[in-house]
Amino acid sequence: MNLLFTGSSGFLGKHTIPLLERTYSIKTLGLSEADDYNVSLSDQIPTLQERFDVVLHAAGKAHSIPKTEIEEKAFFDVNLQGTKNLCAALEVSGVPGSFIFISSVAVYGLESGENITEEYPLNGDSAYALSKIRAEEFLTQWCNKHQVILSILRPSLIAGPQAPGNLGDMIKAINSGRYISISGSKARKSMLMVEDIANLVPLLIGKGGTYNVCDIHHPSFREIEKIIASQLGKRMPIVVPYFFVKLLALLGDFIGDGFPVNSIRLNKITQTLTFSSQKAIEELNWKPLNVIDNFVIE
């Protein structure tokens, strides 16, 4: 099968394309000169030279907090308009049989909760969440119109070598000795091994559906800290009382960027937020990798 992978130069592409190449003939689309189609989807409709059996649409904007209307608009330019431009190109080259979209659990708009299923309302109100929600809605209509099998994956925190985002920040902080473990770090978070995206692709082709995807074991922050510290050869981070870090977070709210903690970050690392992947396990016969056993930082 011919597979088009968008966003191939990102974290997902780096770790999943080598696995997918064992089964599929892959062409890439992204911002790198090494891509087969070097195109910015946010403002261009690419000219595709062939029809693809499968599209894995992982191109997107994430891992930043917008501070201006222009920065907010960038999420919609990339995540929504970029999706529309891709679909416009596919209408010319030939629509695929299967379209797999990488969305996010951010669409639920939750800061805490346990075993959240796909039935939960999409209450996300950040620019990132809203752009993903609207992209999901557009693709649902587009795929129905063109009789394309649509799969929407909503990954939790993705783990893997040189992970970006909050996990990458956590690794850097532990490595530099600036990381603080708060009140035992008992809060749990759902995680997904990056390789599982590749493992899910053949299970989704011909099936479709919307799925939360994460490991069935939801590690505590303390478990994650132990793995990272061990692999870095560092001592375990010191544990400090919550009230002390709360004061620091309030100071961080006032100081702004550059301060290691603020109220938003504090809430994320002290509240449990887990998702249920039971639907994907049952309907796709998928067996997620255990993050604790498989996570390596480099």
mmCIF file of C-alpha atoms in Angstrom:
data_model
loop_
_atom_site.group_PDB
_atom_site.id
_atom_site.type_symbol
_atom_site.label_atom_id
_atom_site.label_comp_id
_atom_site.label_asym_id
_atom_site.label_seq_id
_atom_site.Cartn_x
_atom_site.Cartn_y
_atom_site.Cartn_z
ATOM 1 C CA MET A 1 0.000 0.000 0.000
ATOM 2 C CA ASN A 2 1.066 3.570 -0.689
ATOM 3 C CA LEU A 3 0.983 5.751 2.434
ATOM 4 C CA LEU A 4 1.297 9.523 2.673
ATOM 5 C CA PHE A 5 2.733 10.674 6.002
ATOM 6 C CA THR A 6 2.288 14.364 6.810
ATOM 7 C CA GLY A 7 4.401 16.040 9.474
ATOM 8 C CA SER A 8 7.110 13.463 8.911
ATOM 9 C CA SER A 9 9.959 15.589 10.266
ATOM 10 C CA GLY A 10 8.325 15.817 13.688
ATOM 11 C CA PHE A 11 8.604 13.570 16.726
ATOM 12 C CA LEU A 12 6.022 11.047 15.485
ATOM 13 C CA GLY A 13 7.531 10.771 12.037
ATOM 14 C CA LYS A 14 11.040 10.274 13.327
ATOM 15 C CA HIS A 15 10.051 7.257 15.400
ATOM 16 C CA THR A 16 7.220 5.698 13.399
ATOM 17 C CA ILE A 17 8.274 5.958 9.755
ATOM 18 C CA PRO A 18 11.114 3.403 10.137
ATOM 19 C CA LEU A 19 8.548 0.945 11.502
ATOM 20 C CA LEU A 20 5.904 1.710 8.873
ATOM 21 C CA GLU A 21 8.414 1.363 6.022
ATOM 22 C CA ARG A 22 8.539 -2.359 6.725
ATOM 23 C CA THR A 23 4.974 -2.665 5.424
ATOM 24 C CA TYR A 24 4.128 0.419 3.364
ATOM 25 C CA SER A 25 5.572 2.410 0.489
ATOM 26 C CA ILE A 26 5.815 5.831 2.122
ATOM 27 C CA LYS A 27 5.946 9.333 0.752
ATOM 28 C CA THR A 28 6.353 12.220 3.160
ATOM 29 C CA LEU A 29 4.920 15.726 3.232
ATOM 30 C CA GLY A 30 6.268 18.413 5.518
ATOM 31 C CA LEU A 31 8.516 21.395 6.043
ATOM 32 C CA SER A 32 11.834 19.611 5.558
ATOM 33 C CA GLU A 33 13.733 19.679 2.276
ATOM 34 C CA ALA A 34 14.142 15.926 2.756
ATOM 35 C CA ASP A 35 10.372 15.434 2.406
ATOM 36 C CA ASP A 36 9.005 14.121 -0.865
ATOM 37 C CA TYR A 37 6.561 17.036 -0.811
ATOM 38 C CA ASN A 38 8.130 20.084 0.821
ATOM 39 C CA VAL A 39 4.983 22.098 1.502
ATOM 40 C CA SER A 40 3.557 24.301 4.252
ATOM 41 C CA LEU A 41 -0.010 23.031 4.489
ATOM 42 C CA SER A 42 -1.097 26.080 6.463
ATOM 43 C CA ASP A 43 -0.964 28.273 3.370
ATOM 44 C CA GLN A 44 -0.503 25.949 0.378
ATOM 45 C CA ILE A 45 -2.468 23.240 -1.379
ATOM 46 C CA PRO A 46 0.143 20.667 -2.414
ATOM 47 C CA THR A 47 0.244 19.100 -5.849
ATOM 48 C CA LEU A 48 0.370 15.361 -5.229
ATOM 49 C CA GLN A 49 1.718 13.235 -8.068
ATOM 50 C CA GLU A 50 -0.077 10.021 -7.146
ATOM 51 C CA ARG A 51 -3.063 8.559 -5.353
ATOM 52 C CA PHE A 52 -2.427 7.143 -1.901
ATOM 53 C CA ASP A 53 -4.170 4.169 -0.325
ATOM 54 C CA VAL A 54 -3.638 5.545 3.187
ATOM 55 C CA VAL A 55 -3.041 9.028 4.584
ATOM 56 C CA LEU A 56 -1.540 9.398 8.061
ATOM 57 C CA HIS A 57 -2.044 13.054 8.921
ATOM 58 C CA ALA A 58 0.276 13.915 11.800
ATOM 59 C CA ALA A 59 1.216 17.448 10.738
ATOM 60 C CA GLY A 60 0.113 19.920 13.356
ATOM 61 C CA LYS A 61 1.002 22.677 15.760
ATOM 62 C CA ALA A 62 1.315 21.916 19.487
ATOM 63 C CA HIS A 63 3.551 22.344 22.543
ATOM 64 C CA SER A 64 3.155 26.100 22.937
ATOM 65 C CA ILE A 65 0.824 28.484 24.729
ATOM 66 C CA PRO A 66 -0.344 31.372 22.518
ATOM 67 C CA LYS A 67 -0.080 34.857 23.994
ATOM 68 C CA THR A 68 -1.526 36.904 21.147
ATOM 69 C CA GLU A 69 -4.367 36.590 18.641
ATOM 70 C CA ILE A 70 -1.786 36.013 15.917
ATOM 71 C CA GLU A 71 -0.293 33.111 17.848
ATOM 72 C CA GLU A 72 -3.778 31.682 18.448
ATOM 73 C CA LYS A 73 -4.578 31.948 14.743
ATOM 74 C CA ALA A 74 -1.453 29.935 13.933
ATOM 75 C CA PHE A 75 -3.043 26.857 15.539
ATOM 76 C CA PHE A 76 -6.058 27.114 13.241
ATOM 77 C CA ASP A 77 -3.869 27.857 10.211
ATOM 78 C CA VAL A 78 -1.887 24.665 10.732
ATOM 79 C CA ASN A 79 -4.325 22.248 12.365
ATOM 80 C CA LEU A 80 -7.558 23.205 10.606
ATOM 81 C CA GLN A 81 -6.703 25.040 7.372
ATOM 82 C CA GLY A 82 -3.762 22.701 6.846
ATOM 83 C CA THR A 83 -6.156 19.754 7.003
ATOM 84 C CA LYS A 84 -8.519 21.419 4.535
ATOM 85 C CA ASN A 85 -5.641 22.129 2.129
ATOM 86 C CA LEU A 86 -4.496 18.523 2.345
ATOM 87 C CA CYS A 87 -7.977 17.254 1.546
ATOM 88 C CA ALA A 88 -8.259 19.662 -1.389
ATOM 89 C CA ALA A 89 -5.062 18.163 -2.790
ATOM 90 C CA LEU A 90 -6.372 14.624 -2.291
ATOM 91 C CA GLU A 91 -9.524 15.452 -4.241
ATOM 92 C CA VAL A 92 -7.314 16.167 -7.247
ATOM 93 C CA SER A 93 -4.840 13.282 -6.936
ATOM 94 C CA GLY A 94 -7.462 10.756 -5.853
ATOM 95 C CA VAL A 95 -9.042 10.256 -2.458
ATOM 96 C CA PRO A 96 -7.484 7.548 -0.278
ATOM 97 C CA GLY A 97 -9.270 4.485 0.985
ATOM 98 C CA SER A 98 -8.281 5.264 4.558
ATOM 99 C CA PHE A 99 -7.471 8.503 6.397
ATOM 100 C CA ILE A 100 -5.885 8.425 9.865
ATOM 101 C CA PHE A 101 -5.874 11.709 11.796
ATOM 102 C CA ILE A 102 -3.715 12.346 14.842
ATOM 103 C CA SER A 103 -5.832 14.431 17.187
ATOM 104 C CA SER A 104 -5.376 14.748 20.967
ATOM 105 C CA VAL A 105 -7.048 14.121 24.319
ATOM 106 C CA ALA A 106 -6.843 17.900 24.698
ATOM 107 C CA VAL A 107 -10.187 18.032 22.866
ATOM 108 C CA TYR A 108 -11.916 17.056 26.125
ATOM 109 C CA GLY A 109 -10.606 20.180 27.870
ATOM 110 C CA LEU A 110 -9.898 18.368 31.143
ATOM 111 C CA GLU A 111 -7.344 19.120 33.846
ATOM 112 C CA SER A 112 -8.331 16.152 36.018
ATOM 113 C CA GLY A 113 -10.411 12.980 35.850
ATOM 114 C CA GLU A 114 -10.012 9.222 35.588
ATOM 115 C CA ASN A 115 -10.633 6.738 32.763
ATOM 116 C CA ILE A 116 -12.185 9.310 30.431
ATOM 117 C CA THR A 117 -13.828 7.605 27.450
ATOM 118 C CA GLU A 118 -14.556 8.763 23.915
ATOM 119 C CA GLU A 119 -18.129 9.536 24.984
ATOM 120 C CA TYR A 120 -17.010 12.530 27.051
ATOM 121 C CA PRO A 121 -18.065 15.887 25.519
ATOM 122 C CA LEU A 122 -15.467 17.890 23.607
ATOM 123 C CA ASN A 123 -15.132 20.863 25.946
ATOM 124 C CA GLY A 124 -11.615 21.934 25.070
ATOM 125 C CA ASP A 125 -11.451 25.712 24.701
ATOM 126 C CA SER A 126 -7.761 26.400 24.082
ATOM 127 C CA ALA A 127 -6.657 27.357 20.579
ATOM 128 C CA TYR A 128 -4.955 23.973 20.256
ATOM 129 C CA ALA A 129 -7.997 21.987 21.414
ATOM 130 C CA LEU A 130 -10.487 23.980 19.334
ATOM 131 C CA SER A 131 -8.375 23.659 16.193
ATOM 132 C CA LYS A 132 -8.241 19.881 16.671
ATOM 133 C CA ILE A 133 -11.992 19.670 17.357
ATOM 134 C CA ARG A 134 -12.804 21.609 14.191
ATOM 135 C CA ALA A 135 -10.373 19.512 12.163
ATOM 136 C CA GLU A 136 -12.111 16.368 13.450
ATOM 137 C CA GLU A 137 -15.490 17.811 12.463
ATOM 138 C CA PHE A 138 -14.283 18.796 8.998
ATOM 139 C CA LEU A 139 -12.722 15.392 8.361
ATOM 140 C CA THR A 140 -15.857 13.569 9.495
ATOM 141 C CA GLN A 141 -17.900 15.448 6.892
ATOM 142 C CA TRP A 142 -15.247 15.210 4.177
ATOM 143 C CA CYS A 143 -14.656 11.470 4.628
ATOM 144 C CA ASN A 144 -18.405 10.783 4.661
ATOM 145 C CA LYS A 145 -18.818 12.743 1.423
ATOM 146 C CA HIS A 146 -15.956 10.940 -0.340
ATOM 147 C CA GLN A 147 -16.545 7.512 1.220
ATOM 148 C CA VAL A 148 -13.165 7.446 2.947
ATOM 149 C CA ILE A 149 -12.680 5.331 6.078
ATOM 150 C CA LEU A 150 -11.767 7.820 8.818
ATOM 151 C CA SER A 151 -9.811 6.965 11.949
ATOM 152 C CA ILE A 152 -9.294 9.603 14.642
ATOM 153 C CA LEU A 153 -6.634 8.878 17.236
ATOM 154 C CA ARG A 154 -6.604 10.888 20.453
ATOM 155 C CA PRO A 155 -3.243 10.134 22.047
ATOM 156 C CA SER A 156 -2.404 11.002 25.621
ATOM 157 C CA LEU A 157 1.107 12.173 26.574
ATOM 158 C CA ILE A 158 3.427 10.478 24.067
ATOM 159 C CA ALA A 159 6.669 8.986 25.359
ATOM 160 C CA GLY A 160 9.763 8.133 23.376
ATOM 161 C CA PRO A 161 13.377 9.135 22.802
ATOM 162 C CA GLN A 162 13.888 12.909 22.852
ATOM 163 C CA ALA A 163 10.229 13.530 23.643
ATOM 164 C CA PRO A 164 8.989 17.108 23.132
ATOM 165 C CA GLY A 165 6.537 19.135 25.193
ATOM 166 C CA ASN A 166 5.970 18.712 28.915
ATOM 167 C CA LEU A 167 7.767 15.366 29.061
ATOM 168 C CA GLY A 168 10.806 16.831 27.348
ATOM 169 C CA ASP A 169 10.778 19.758 29.779
ATOM 170 C CA MET A 170 10.608 17.311 32.694
ATOM 171 C CA ILE A 171 13.649 15.405 31.413
ATOM 172 C CA LYS A 172 15.650 18.619 30.991
ATOM 173 C CA ALA A 173 14.726 19.815 34.487
ATOM 174 C CA ILE A 174 15.738 16.536 36.145
ATOM 175 C CA ASN A 175 18.987 16.499 34.169
ATOM 176 C CA SER A 176 19.829 20.041 35.264
ATOM 177 C CA GLY A 177 18.880 19.440 38.900
ATOM 178 C CA ARG A 178 16.105 22.048 38.769
ATOM 179 C CA TYR A 179 13.226 19.596 39.047
ATOM 180 C CA ILE A 180 11.126 19.505 42.219
ATOM 181 C CA SER A 181 8.983 16.525 43.190
ATOM 182 C CA ILE A 182 5.798 17.723 44.867
ATOM 183 C CA SER A 183 4.334 15.888 47.860
ATOM 184 C CA GLY A 184 5.413 12.475 46.619
ATOM 185 C CA SER A 185 4.203 13.019 43.038
ATOM 186 C CA LYS A 186 1.235 10.665 43.403
ATOM 187 C CA ALA A 187 -0.826 12.118 40.550
ATOM 188 C CA ARG A 188 -1.209 9.741 37.596
ATOM 189 C CA LYS A 189 -1.162 10.518 33.885
ATOM 190 C CA SER A 190 -2.004 8.447 30.830
ATOM 191 C CA MET A 191 0.925 7.884 28.473
ATOM 192 C CA LEU A 192 1.499 6.232 25.108
ATOM 193 C CA MET A 193 4.670 4.817 23.599
ATOM 194 C CA VAL A 194 5.365 6.547 20.276
ATOM 195 C CA GLU A 195 5.851 3.191 18.520
ATOM 196 C CA ASP A 196 2.223 2.351 19.210
ATOM 197 C CA ILE A 197 1.097 4.870 16.592
ATOM 198 C CA ALA A 198 2.812 2.693 13.989
ATOM 199 C CA ASN A 199 1.379 -0.456 15.579
ATOM 200 C CA LEU A 200 -2.136 0.966 15.290
ATOM 201 C CA VAL A 201 -2.012 1.859 11.589
ATOM 202 C CA PRO A 202 -2.620 -1.634 10.137
ATOM 203 C CA LEU A 203 -5.374 -2.214 12.694
ATOM 204 C CA LEU A 204 -7.206 0.937 11.611
ATOM 205 C CA ILE A 205 -7.106 0.483 7.829
ATOM 206 C CA GLY A 206 -10.469 -0.823 6.752
ATOM 207 C CA LYS A 207 -11.900 -0.300 10.243
ATOM 208 C CA GLY A 208 -12.040 3.371 11.183
ATOM 209 C CA GLY A 209 -13.424 4.942 14.334
ATOM 210 C CA THR A 210 -12.451 7.376 17.069
ATOM 211 C CA TYR A 211 -10.153 6.107 19.790
ATOM 212 C CA ASN A 212 -8.340 7.306 22.886
ATOM 213 C CA VAL A 213 -4.937 5.636 22.830
ATOM 214 C CA CYS A 214 -2.744 5.131 25.876
ATOM 215 C CA ASP A 215 -1.119 2.442 27.993
ATOM 216 C CA ILE A 216 -3.522 0.679 30.377
ATOM 217 C CA HIS A 217 -1.075 1.433 33.211
ATOM 218 C CA HIS A 218 -1.253 5.079 34.126
ATOM 219 C CA PRO A 219 2.080 5.862 35.807
ATOM 220 C CA SER A 220 2.435 8.272 38.686
ATOM 221 C CA PHE A 221 4.800 11.201 38.378
ATOM 222 C CA ARG A 222 7.066 9.469 40.888
ATOM 223 C CA GLU A 223 7.330 6.425 38.621
ATOM 224 C CA ILE A 224 8.227 8.635 35.683
ATOM 225 C CA GLU A 225 10.748 10.546 37.773
ATOM 226 C CA LYS A 226 12.441 7.272 38.762
ATOM 227 C CA ILE A 227 12.803 6.143 35.154
ATOM 228 C CA ILE A 228 14.205 9.460 33.988
ATOM 229 C CA ALA A 229 16.595 9.915 36.911
ATOM 230 C CA SER A 230 17.870 6.358 36.547
ATOM 231 C CA GLN A 231 18.551 6.685 32.822
ATOM 232 C CA LEU A 232 20.253 10.034 33.311
ATOM 233 C CA GLY A 233 22.342 8.711 36.195
ATOM 234 C CA LYS A 234 20.919 11.397 38.483
ATOM 235 C CA ARG A 235 19.687 11.309 42.051
ATOM 236 C CA MET A 236 15.964 11.230 42.625
ATOM 237 C CA PRO A 237 14.500 14.750 42.809
ATOM 238 C CA ILE A 238 13.884 16.075 46.286
ATOM 239 C CA VAL A 239 10.309 16.106 47.553
ATOM 240 C CA VAL A 240 8.920 19.422 48.805
ATOM 241 C CA PRO A 241 5.556 20.244 50.421
ATOM 242 C CA TYR A 242 2.718 21.352 48.174
ATOM 243 C CA PHE A 243 2.114 24.644 49.988
ATOM 244 C CA PHE A 244 5.708 25.723 49.345
ATOM 245 C CA VAL A 245 5.464 25.036 45.614
ATOM 246 C CA LYS A 246 2.080 26.787 45.537
ATOM 247 C CA LEU A 247 3.768 29.949 46.747
ATOM 248 C CA LEU A 248 6.437 29.572 44.080
ATOM 249 C CA ALA A 249 3.720 29.057 41.452
ATOM 250 C CA LEU A 250 2.006 32.292 42.459
ATOM 251 C CA LEU A 251 5.351 34.034 42.124
ATOM 252 C CA GLY A 252 5.761 32.406 38.708
ATOM 253 C CA ASP A 253 2.365 33.762 37.655
ATOM 254 C CA PHE A 254 3.651 37.243 38.426
ATOM 255 C CA ILE A 255 7.133 36.860 36.888
ATOM 256 C CA GLY A 256 6.017 35.035 33.753
ATOM 257 C CA ASP A 257 8.203 33.172 31.246
ATOM 258 C CA GLY A 258 11.482 31.793 32.470
ATOM 259 C CA PHE A 259 10.257 30.900 35.943
ATOM 260 C CA PRO A 260 10.236 27.099 36.454
ATOM 261 C CA VAL A 261 6.683 26.814 37.807
ATOM 262 C CA ASN A 262 3.355 28.652 37.621
ATOM 263 C CA SER A 263 -0.208 27.781 38.640
ATOM 264 C CA ILE A 264 -1.058 26.120 35.324
ATOM 265 C CA ARG A 265 1.949 23.822 35.460
ATOM 266 C CA LEU A 266 1.336 23.092 39.131
ATOM 267 C CA ASN A 267 -2.227 21.953 38.459
ATOM 268 C CA LYS A 268 -1.072 19.663 35.661
ATOM 269 C CA ILE A 269 1.470 17.851 37.816
ATOM 270 C CA THR A 270 -0.622 17.536 40.969
ATOM 271 C CA GLN A 271 -3.935 16.319 39.504
ATOM 272 C CA THR A 272 -4.614 12.857 38.132
ATOM 273 C CA LEU A 273 -5.798 12.783 34.523
ATOM 274 C CA THR A 274 -6.242 9.385 32.872
ATOM 275 C CA PHE A 275 -8.044 8.121 29.790
ATOM 276 C CA SER A 276 -9.556 4.796 28.840
ATOM 277 C CA SER A 277 -8.153 2.963 25.825
ATOM 278 C CA GLN A 278 -10.551 0.045 26.306
ATOM 279 C CA LYS A 279 -12.446 0.787 23.099
ATOM 280 C CA ALA A 280 -9.288 0.531 20.967
ATOM 281 C CA ILE A 281 -8.181 -2.610 22.806
ATOM 282 C CA GLU A 282 -11.515 -4.353 22.298
ATOM 283 C CA GLU A 283 -12.459 -3.181 18.798
ATOM 284 C CA LEU A 284 -8.991 -3.273 17.222
ATOM 285 C CA ASN A 285 -7.495 -6.132 19.228
ATOM 286 C CA TRP A 286 -4.664 -3.736 20.083
ATOM 287 C CA LYS A 287 -2.189 -4.434 22.866
ATOM 288 C CA PRO A 288 -0.578 -1.164 23.993
ATOM 289 C CA LEU A 289 3.057 -1.196 25.020
ATOM 290 C CA ASN A 290 3.804 -0.753 28.704
ATOM 291 C CA VAL A 291 5.383 2.683 29.075
ATOM 292 C CA ILE A 292 7.242 1.849 32.282
ATOM 293 C CA ASP A 293 8.934 -1.134 30.604
ATOM 294 C CA ASN A 294 9.682 0.509 27.258
ATOM 295 C CA PHE A 295 10.353 4.205 27.798
ATOM 296 C CA VAL A 296 13.871 5.394 27.008
ATOM 297 C CA ILE A 297 14.774 9.059 27.000
ATOM 298 C CA GLU A 298 17.536 9.029 24.353
#
